[in-house]
Amino acid sequence: MPITLLLHGLEQGLIFGIMVLGVFITYKILDFPDLTVDGSFPLGAAVAAKVIFTGGNPLWGTFLALIAGFLAGMITALLHTKLKLTNLLSGILTMTLLYSVNLRIMDKPNIPLLGKVTLLEQIQNYFPNISLNYLIPFFFLFLIIILKLVLDLFFSTEIGLAIIATGDNEQMIRSLGTNTDMTKLIGLCLSNALVALSGAFFAQYSGFADVNMGLGTIVAGLASVIIGISIIRIPTIFWRTIAVVVGSLIYRLILIIALRYGYKLGFEPGDLKLISVLLVIIALSIPLIKSRIDFLTSFSLGRKDLQNKNHPGEEV
Amino acid sequence: MLVIKGLTKYFAKNTPHEILAINNFNLRVKKGDFITIIGSNGAGKSTLLDLIAGTLQADQGEIRLDGEVITSQPEYRRARWIGRVFQNPLLGTAPYMSIEENLVLSLKRERKGLRIALNKKIREYLREELSELGIGLENDLTKKVGLLSGGQRQAMTILMATMFKPKVLLLDEHTAALDPESSKKILKITQELVEERKGDLITLMVTHNMKQALEVGNRTIMMDRGCNILDIEGEEREKVDIDYLLKQFSKLRQQEYIEDRLVLG
Ligand SMILES: Nc1ncnc2c1ncn2[C@@H]1O[C@H](COP(=O)(O)OP(=O)(O)OP(=O)(O)O)[C@@H](O)[C@H]1O
Ligand SMILES: [Mg+2]
């Protein structure tokens, strides 16, 4: 496989890795499958692209994208906690309303950024000697390590632990004095801020923002989270934030390979979403298949420790 | 002082399935009181505790704790003064979190902040508290709670419900789901922890065990159809035995029988 292909996989895996960290917070920590991300990813792209396209500071644009994502998460949280809508419906409503918002922000379905100065180009100006091929992956690697460490730290604070507990045993943490409406709000805002940040970077990386670029973000996020967590199985936040980024890298690599060589198997670019969904289904069913196999073999081996199968350290 | 006045709670209000679960319920509890609550299934015992804790909101009436009206405060706010242990040992702890994380979450009941939750000093404190329970978890602070037995989890929950020095402790058949051995142990731990706070804690314990109801605590109430139908303490309570309580129960059942006959009659 050509090295450039690998590098692209690495870059995209890291950029989307920011989004995957966000999906990890809602899906895995809060136990809240949040569909908002299909809208907040392009929202981040739209905000950043608009600012950059109109000659604004790309850093400012990227920051505004983060804030916009934060607010998008807040809408979903309020629909869920105040109006008592289900988590899925709250996400669907916000995702759909964001489509119109994104069109309003961009004024048109697509903003090209070719020839504009993006954050990545500004960074390159600081390191004129390093080739862009290496600078981009290094920058995003650096960024995602920082984000990961900040998240690790956050989830070891009192509020962070309360958010984890909200996903683990909501009734308990409420009876211990935590307003779970608030912990869900914080979790959703944080998550969508990361997703929008990811969108902002992806727009600058790929040179455009498009209203439809968010389609399937949730599936990509879930696939990455599930792949990562089933490969690196240590159930601490420190390892989980590493695992989901690794999952993102693997997922992107699979997609890039499928896109590049899939035609030999008769795949077309339009089949990509189908492949993503198949990946999710396969990854989700691995634990089940594995436990079936263990269950069957345990009879022949006469093993008695079947209950241990379900111990929490091993959940996916 | 916990004062409950005219407390009323309906389920499925204004539907054909309306249930009056708590019916104009009154109770005054002094500091230091340890009340055992008995009553047949569906009498409203759990509902009463849920109303005091704020898990459910009352339809009518008032709950005052040390003079402050808490009737419509949300559950998380009342948690500053109220510790709870549920019948189901799985309800009181978070299985995918470690022992120390569970404990530290219960330690601080006010608004949680951006401080790092666990440090050396806090861990040391938690270890000490755990070792006093005598269930040998003090060296497993980072173990996931989901790996513990029901009895161990219930013991942890009791610690979590008392460690922060609450004003009120609510126990809902908290030994019912355990084997006899663990059940005894949990009851002993409960009594010790309550004893430590002698004179300044209010404890309400629901139980179906008549013997326990009379032996533990200093006051016993019997509930039926959402009302408080028997309230004994002191000398009067000492004279009462299990037979007496059972007679009260069968009297109730007879009465129900007669009422049913009248309705169906
Ligand atoms: N969530 C609910 N929805 C509808 N009805 C309820 C609900 N919870 C309790 N009830 C009804 O309220 C009444 C009181 O129930 P409660 O659980 O308080 O009884 P209990 O005294 O705790 O009984 P047990 O000894 O079986 O635990 C019962 O008739 C019950 O069916
Ligand atoms: Mg009950």
XYZ file of C-alpha atoms and ligand atoms in Angstrom:
613
model
C 0.000 0.000 0.000
C 1.388 3.416 -0.923
C 2.714 5.459 1.984
C 0.555 8.473 1.058
C -2.520 6.359 1.531
C -1.360 5.459 5.021
C -0.637 9.103 5.772
C -4.110 10.116 4.628
C -5.605 7.437 6.821
C -3.575 8.736 9.735
C -4.587 12.361 9.148
C -8.251 11.611 8.718
C -8.254 9.159 11.584
C -6.864 11.851 13.860
C -9.168 14.623 12.637
C -12.237 12.424 12.944
C -10.722 11.138 16.184
C -11.727 14.437 17.796
C -15.312 13.689 16.774
C -14.963 10.124 18.064
C -13.888 11.425 21.476
C -17.140 13.379 21.493
C -19.238 10.355 20.523
C -17.412 8.361 23.196
C -18.583 10.824 25.854
C -22.251 10.511 24.940
C -22.497 6.911 23.782
C -20.138 5.249 26.218
C -19.958 7.503 29.275
C -23.436 9.043 29.388
C -25.142 6.049 27.763
C -26.933 8.557 25.502
C -26.869 7.682 21.773
C -26.722 11.241 20.462
C -27.691 11.799 16.830
C -27.036 15.532 17.129
C -23.523 14.871 15.831
C -24.796 14.452 12.244
C -25.705 18.132 12.482
C -22.991 19.483 14.745
C -20.144 18.149 12.603
C -21.210 20.165 9.525
C -22.143 23.009 11.886
C -18.506 23.261 12.961
C -17.412 23.073 9.342
C -19.922 25.734 8.300
C -18.980 28.193 11.036
C -15.234 27.853 10.472
C -15.576 27.980 6.678
C -17.783 31.040 6.797
C -15.351 32.954 8.998
C -12.362 31.951 6.885
C -14.156 32.555 3.581
C -15.087 36.081 4.609
C -11.494 36.837 5.519
C -11.706 36.301 9.271
C -9.067 34.810 11.503
C -9.077 30.999 11.117
C -8.262 30.505 14.817
C -11.264 32.620 15.702
C -13.392 30.666 13.233
C -12.278 27.377 14.738
C -13.043 28.638 18.227
C -16.505 29.854 17.156
C -17.168 26.403 15.692
C -16.408 24.901 19.094
C -18.872 27.249 20.778
C -21.524 26.530 18.136
C -21.197 22.804 18.787
C -21.466 23.427 22.511
C -24.775 25.253 21.938
C -26.065 22.489 19.647
C -25.444 19.968 22.432
C -27.294 22.261 24.791
C -30.412 22.228 22.585
C -30.503 18.430 22.601
C -29.919 18.338 26.354
C -32.733 20.785 27.050
C -35.160 18.928 24.751
C -34.360 15.745 26.643
C -34.270 17.005 30.228
C -36.832 19.817 30.191
C -39.357 18.565 27.635
C -38.708 14.911 28.565
C -38.289 13.802 24.949
C -36.408 10.533 24.462
C -32.694 10.800 23.802
C -33.051 9.587 20.204
C -35.851 12.015 19.351
C -34.023 14.950 20.969
C -30.983 14.213 18.816
C -33.016 13.787 15.633
C -34.814 17.096 16.162
C -31.606 19.042 16.773
C -29.825 17.331 13.898
C -32.651 18.270 11.531
C -32.926 21.864 12.687
C -29.166 22.220 12.345
C -29.452 21.401 8.625
C -31.384 24.628 8.118
C -29.100 26.529 10.472
C -26.044 25.334 8.555
C -27.546 26.462 5.248
C -28.278 29.851 6.782
C -24.739 30.169 8.065
C -23.188 29.245 4.734
C -25.793 31.009 2.506
C -25.245 28.186 0.010
C -24.799 24.440 0.185
C -21.037 24.565 -0.279
C -18.184 26.912 0.634
C -14.832 26.266 -1.054
C -11.746 27.258 0.935
C -9.186 26.867 -1.831
C -6.792 29.785 -1.806
C -7.931 30.920 1.633
C -5.608 30.988 4.613
C -6.647 28.246 7.008
C -5.306 27.423 10.439
C -3.192 24.660 8.903
C -1.486 27.085 6.545
C -0.858 29.505 9.375
C 0.785 26.733 11.328
C 2.915 25.814 8.369
C 4.191 29.374 8.264
C 5.671 28.774 11.714
C 7.496 25.655 10.521
C 8.547 26.464 6.961
C 11.155 23.687 6.951
C 8.826 20.810 7.635
C 6.935 19.266 4.749
C 3.148 19.584 4.962
C 2.945 15.811 4.589
C 4.476 15.406 8.021
C 3.371 18.615 9.646
C -0.353 17.877 9.348
C -0.301 14.440 10.997
C 2.046 15.747 13.691
C -0.148 18.723 14.415
C -3.276 16.608 14.741
C -1.469 13.985 16.785
C -0.307 16.711 19.138
C -3.796 18.228 19.276
C -5.546 14.951 20.003
C -3.070 14.057 22.751
C -3.775 17.401 24.417
C -7.523 16.893 24.081
C -7.251 13.360 25.424
C -5.267 14.507 28.458
C -7.704 17.337 29.172
C -10.608 14.870 28.991
C -8.807 12.416 31.284
C -8.280 15.205 33.777
C -11.868 16.412 33.463
C -13.264 12.956 34.114
C -11.273 12.679 37.319
C -12.855 15.824 38.779
C -15.968 15.765 40.943
C -18.185 16.877 38.050
C -16.479 14.435 35.698
C -17.086 11.505 38.028
C -20.700 12.625 38.478
C -21.123 12.550 34.678
C -19.714 9.020 34.537
C -22.052 7.995 37.347
C -25.020 9.499 35.484
C -24.422 7.023 32.683
C -23.787 4.172 35.097
C -26.558 4.528 37.694
C -28.660 7.635 37.311
C -30.959 7.013 40.287
C -27.967 6.510 42.549
C -26.136 9.684 41.617
C -29.332 11.696 41.986
C -29.828 10.324 45.475
C -26.219 11.350 46.165
C -27.004 14.987 45.459
C -26.270 15.480 41.766
C -28.644 17.216 39.377
C -28.535 14.729 36.510
C -30.151 17.228 34.123
C -26.999 19.262 34.628
C -24.519 16.403 34.172
C -26.270 15.356 30.948
C -26.183 18.944 29.730
C -22.462 19.261 30.405
C -21.736 15.922 28.747
C -23.749 16.712 25.625
C -22.307 20.225 25.286
C -18.759 18.936 25.666
C -19.371 16.127 23.208
C -20.861 18.299 20.482
C -18.209 20.970 20.989
C -15.608 18.317 20.158
C -17.628 17.088 17.167
C -17.966 20.626 15.801
C -14.247 21.227 16.363
C -13.580 18.106 14.352
C -15.848 19.434 11.590
C -14.047 22.771 11.612
C -10.693 21.074 11.159
C -12.003 18.719 8.507
C -13.296 21.657 6.470
C -9.892 23.339 6.639
C -8.100 20.102 5.882
C -10.209 19.158 2.878
C -10.680 22.703 1.600
C -14.456 22.983 1.696
C -17.564 22.868 3.840
C -20.736 21.192 2.623
C -24.189 20.966 4.232
C -24.292 17.262 3.573
C -20.882 16.419 4.991
C -22.353 15.353 8.354
C -24.360 12.465 6.968
C -23.353 9.291 8.796
C -21.145 10.990 11.396
C -22.859 9.045 14.158
C -22.260 5.741 12.383
C -18.586 6.546 11.853
C -18.319 7.617 15.484
C -20.006 4.491 16.815
C -17.945 2.223 14.568
C -14.708 3.830 15.765
C -15.700 3.686 19.428
C -16.757 0.057 19.209
C -13.730 -1.051 17.201
C -11.361 0.751 19.555
C -12.920 -0.535 22.730
C -13.028 -4.111 21.546
C -9.329 -3.973 20.680
C -8.001 -2.167 23.756
C -9.994 -3.643 26.585
C -8.720 -1.816 29.658
C -11.776 -0.108 31.171
C -10.223 3.087 32.511
C -10.807 6.522 31.052
C -7.087 6.887 30.338
C -7.065 3.810 28.091
C -10.532 4.303 26.684
C -9.653 7.738 25.264
C -6.663 6.104 23.595
C -8.744 3.157 22.423
C -11.393 5.215 20.650
C -8.792 7.260 18.769
C -7.093 4.026 17.711
C -10.547 2.836 16.648
C -10.922 5.967 14.556
C -7.566 5.345 12.848
C -8.474 1.758 12.016
C -11.905 2.755 10.751
C -10.546 5.439 8.422
C -7.883 3.110 7.138
C -10.485 0.481 6.323
C -12.601 3.073 4.509
C -9.661 4.433 2.544
C -8.615 0.967 1.506
C -12.179 0.102 0.542
C -12.390 3.302 -1.482
C -9.057 2.703 -3.213
C -9.203 -1.012 -3.877
C -12.893 -1.788 -3.356
C -13.652 -1.476 -7.064
C -11.867 -4.743 -7.568
C -14.600 -6.345 -5.490
C -17.227 -4.347 -7.343
C -17.698 -1.587 -4.723
C -18.582 1.919 -5.792
C -17.963 5.120 -3.780
C -21.671 5.258 -3.015
C -21.380 1.965 -1.165
C -19.206 3.588 1.492
C -22.054 4.230 3.922
C -23.177 0.639 3.546
C -19.664 -0.516 4.373
C -19.642 1.756 7.443
C -22.879 0.287 8.694
C -21.643 -3.253 8.063
C -18.545 -2.419 10.104
C -20.718 -1.230 12.987
C -22.884 -4.329 12.821
C -19.860 -6.613 12.724
C -18.090 -4.789 15.538
C -21.245 -4.792 17.668
C -21.875 -8.472 17.155
C -18.322 -9.603 17.902
C -18.876 -9.753 21.702
C -22.105 -11.689 21.165
C -20.547 -14.160 18.762
C -17.557 -14.479 21.042
C -19.717 -15.234 24.065
C -21.699 -17.802 22.027
C -18.475 -19.529 21.094
C -17.226 -19.358 24.687
C -20.564 -20.685 25.853
C -20.457 -23.645 23.490
C -16.820 -24.470 24.144
C -17.316 -24.099 27.890
C -19.545 -27.167 27.847
C -17.054 -29.313 26.081
C -14.314 -28.102 28.404
C -16.526 -28.413 31.465
C -15.756 -24.922 32.606
C -17.715 -23.595 35.536
C -16.759 -19.946 35.614
C -19.366 -18.791 33.133
C -20.721 -16.042 35.365
C -17.396 -14.296 35.134
C -18.160 -13.690 31.485
C -20.275 -10.724 32.400
C -17.963 -8.969 34.729
C -17.861 -5.254 34.090
C -14.209 -5.003 33.257
C -14.924 -6.679 29.970
C -17.948 -4.899 28.697
C -17.889 -3.410 25.259
C -37.001 17.058 63.715
C -38.878 15.568 60.764
C -42.530 16.570 60.566
C -44.919 15.121 57.999
C -48.381 16.644 57.773
C -51.332 15.539 55.671
C -49.103 13.881 53.112
C -51.044 12.465 50.163
C -49.872 10.718 47.019
C -51.868 9.306 44.125
C -50.597 7.164 41.305
C -52.229 7.386 37.886
C -54.325 10.263 39.151
C -57.586 10.958 37.308
C -57.544 7.647 35.479
C -59.648 4.550 36.095
C -56.569 2.970 37.684
C -56.074 5.714 40.242
C -54.354 4.496 43.405
C -54.248 6.412 46.665
C -50.851 5.231 47.860
C -50.354 7.667 50.763
C -53.492 8.930 52.431
C -53.317 12.004 54.666
C -50.265 10.667 56.449
C -48.960 12.340 59.622
C -45.749 11.703 61.544
C -43.431 13.617 63.888
C -39.945 12.217 64.349
C -37.503 13.519 66.971
C -33.763 13.660 66.476
C -32.290 10.348 67.541
C -35.442 8.360 66.751
C -34.945 5.036 65.008
C -38.333 4.035 63.608
C -39.116 0.655 62.123
C -41.975 0.622 59.632
C -44.088 -2.453 58.975
C -47.136 -3.068 56.815
C -48.373 -5.503 54.211
C -47.399 -5.370 50.535
C -48.690 -2.253 48.873
C -49.285 -0.453 52.182
C -47.266 2.509 50.909
C -43.996 2.125 52.827
C -41.686 2.548 49.862
C -43.821 5.368 48.510
C -43.504 7.164 51.856
C -39.702 6.939 51.743
C -39.700 8.052 48.091
C -41.743 11.107 49.055
C -39.377 11.986 51.896
C -36.339 11.558 49.646
C -37.909 13.455 46.764
C -37.811 10.585 44.267
C -41.576 11.145 44.108
C -43.370 14.449 44.561
C -46.377 14.660 46.905
C -49.844 15.681 45.698
C -50.754 17.289 49.015
C -49.296 17.877 52.446
C -46.016 19.051 53.796
C -42.661 17.615 54.829
C -40.482 19.699 57.141
C -36.949 18.915 58.126
C -35.592 21.017 61.001
C -38.151 23.683 60.229
C -37.412 23.910 56.514
C -40.180 22.887 54.130
C -38.667 20.367 51.705
C -41.879 19.034 50.152
C -41.202 20.233 46.630
C -37.426 20.362 46.609
C -35.857 18.147 43.963
C -34.327 14.878 45.076
C -30.745 15.953 44.452
C -31.124 18.949 46.750
C -32.575 16.934 49.625
C -29.662 14.527 49.267
C -27.606 17.007 51.296
C -29.426 15.769 54.402
C -30.812 12.393 53.445
C -28.968 9.098 53.082
C -30.692 6.132 51.443
C -30.314 2.406 51.099
C -32.603 0.554 48.699
C -33.935 -2.974 48.827
C -32.101 -3.884 45.647
C -28.347 -3.963 46.378
C -27.660 -3.053 42.732
C -29.447 0.288 43.017
C -27.199 1.984 45.546
C -23.866 1.777 43.756
C -22.509 2.341 40.247
C -21.185 -1.021 38.949
C -18.693 0.199 36.344
C -17.054 2.627 38.739
C -14.475 1.722 41.344
C -15.091 1.431 45.062
C -13.228 4.664 45.785
C -15.083 6.538 43.038
C -18.441 5.414 44.410
C -17.497 6.404 47.935
C -16.079 9.787 47.036
C -19.223 10.673 45.079
C -21.292 10.236 48.219
C -18.918 12.195 50.414
C -19.718 15.617 49.083
C -23.410 16.273 48.672
C -23.329 19.928 47.714
C -22.682 21.127 44.191
C -19.776 19.255 42.717
C -16.910 21.291 41.339
C -13.853 21.065 39.122
C -11.558 19.812 41.869
C -9.821 16.496 41.290
C -12.111 14.145 43.201
C -9.571 11.730 44.656
C -6.267 12.431 46.319
C -4.034 10.722 48.826
C -5.711 12.226 51.849
C -9.222 11.369 50.712
C -8.171 7.826 49.787
C -6.693 7.385 53.236
C -9.929 8.574 54.796
C -12.036 6.267 52.616
C -9.793 3.332 53.461
C -10.248 3.982 57.164
C -14.017 4.226 56.878
C -14.130 1.028 54.827
C -11.973 -0.911 57.250
C -14.388 -0.065 60.054
C -17.096 -1.909 58.132
C -15.129 -5.100 58.602
C -15.888 -6.544 55.177
C -12.306 -6.345 53.983
C -12.576 -4.023 50.996
C -10.060 -1.463 52.245
C -7.287 -2.894 50.080
C -9.393 -3.048 46.921
C -10.193 0.620 46.488
C -9.780 0.552 42.717
C -11.836 -2.600 42.182
C -15.014 -2.176 40.141
C -18.110 -2.332 42.332
C -19.851 -4.652 39.863
C -17.434 -7.377 40.921
C -18.618 -7.314 44.553
C -21.292 -9.509 46.133
C -24.739 -8.156 46.937
C -23.875 -8.043 50.628
C -20.652 -6.144 50.018
C -22.448 -3.682 47.777
C -25.163 -3.170 50.361
C -22.555 -2.575 53.065
C -20.918 0.016 50.820
C -24.273 1.667 50.223
C -24.882 1.961 53.957
C -21.483 3.527 54.396
C -22.250 5.923 51.555
C -25.595 6.782 53.155
C -24.073 7.627 56.542
C -20.505 8.782 55.873
C -21.530 12.367 55.057
C -23.367 12.809 58.389
C -26.945 13.066 57.136
C -29.877 14.239 59.211
C -32.105 11.436 57.953
C -31.345 7.829 57.030
C -33.930 5.937 54.941
C -33.663 2.146 54.767
C -36.138 0.235 52.588
C -35.990 -3.497 53.361
C -32.289 -3.158 52.839
C -31.491 -6.638 54.121
C -34.325 -8.447 52.311
C -32.390 -9.438 49.193
C -29.451 -10.971 51.073
C -28.793 -14.442 52.449
C -29.411 -14.828 56.219
C -25.735 -14.509 57.093
C -25.132 -11.299 55.098
C -28.487 -10.001 56.203
C -27.452 -10.289 59.847
C -24.155 -8.642 59.136
C -25.728 -5.734 57.267
C -28.179 -5.165 60.098
C -25.317 -5.151 62.579
C -23.370 -2.640 60.483
C -26.495 -0.493 60.247
C -26.960 -0.482 64.003
C -23.314 0.358 64.618
C -23.316 3.232 62.164
C -26.544 4.604 63.630
C -25.168 4.147 67.139
C -22.126 6.267 66.240
C -24.476 9.145 65.506
C -26.506 8.590 68.640
C -28.963 11.313 69.387
C -28.646 13.304 66.220
C -29.778 11.082 63.355
C -33.322 10.219 62.295
C -33.635 6.688 60.941
C -36.626 5.155 59.159
C -36.300 1.449 58.414
C -38.893 -0.551 56.473
C -38.925 -4.251 57.262
C -41.179 -7.280 56.843
C -39.505 -9.055 59.744
C -41.703 -8.530 62.848
C -38.987 -9.652 65.213
C -36.560 -7.184 63.679
C -39.189 -4.462 63.771
C -39.553 -4.782 67.536
C -35.903 -5.430 68.404
C -34.257 -2.752 66.337
C -34.788 0.941 66.981
C -36.941 2.667 69.585
C -40.254 3.142 67.827
C -42.426 1.150 65.451
C -45.215 2.240 63.126
C -47.555 0.084 61.108
C -48.903 1.298 57.780
C -52.008 0.216 55.945
C -53.421 1.622 52.740
C -51.310 4.728 53.003
C -52.209 5.503 56.620
C -50.323 5.298 59.851
C -52.467 2.882 61.877
C -50.191 2.012 64.801
C -47.436 4.024 66.438
C -45.751 2.601 69.498
C -42.647 3.472 71.462
C -41.144 3.234 74.936
C -42.871 1.068 77.507
C -45.853 0.443 75.310
C -43.588 -0.984 72.635
C -41.756 -3.168 75.106
C -44.994 -4.863 76.086
C -45.870 -5.660 72.496
C -44.818 -8.966 70.966
C -44.897 -10.484 67.508
C -48.235 -12.156 68.203
C -49.798 -8.791 68.859
C -48.518 -7.400 65.569
C -49.713 -10.457 63.690
C -53.148 -10.071 65.268
C -53.242 -6.469 64.081
C -52.478 -7.696 60.602
C -55.182 -10.336 60.597
C -57.671 -7.839 61.977
C -56.906 -5.604 59.026
C -57.404 -8.444 56.655
C -60.726 -9.337 58.188
C -61.840 -5.766 57.883
C -60.806 -5.727 54.251
C -62.771 -8.911 53.766
C -65.876 -7.353 55.276
C -65.482 -4.219 53.211
C -65.049 -6.259 50.077
C -68.212 -8.180 50.949
C -70.088 -4.924 51.403
C -68.898 -3.650 48.059
C -69.506 -6.874 46.206
C -72.427 -7.820 48.422
N -44.800 3.789 40.126
C -46.016 3.380 40.504
N -47.061 3.475 39.638
C -48.308 3.092 40.006
N -48.605 2.575 41.199
C -47.620 2.452 42.104
C -46.278 2.829 41.808
N -45.493 2.592 42.882
C -46.336 2.081 43.810
N -47.585 1.993 43.365
C -48.765 1.515 44.120
O -48.800 2.238 45.325
C -49.146 1.411 46.405
C -48.054 1.457 47.467
O -46.885 0.855 46.970
P -45.548 0.749 47.805
O -44.496 0.275 46.879
O -45.301 2.023 48.518
O -45.904 -0.381 48.854
P -44.959 -1.043 49.957
O -45.615 -0.814 51.258
O -43.578 -0.578 49.822
O -45.078 -2.563 49.567
P -43.974 -3.734 49.623
O -43.995 -4.265 51.000
O -44.493 -4.744 48.645
O -42.663 -3.165 49.225
C -49.333 0.015 45.816
O -50.703 -0.189 45.609
C -48.619 0.071 44.509
O -49.227 -0.777 43.568
Mg -41.691 -1.503 49.247
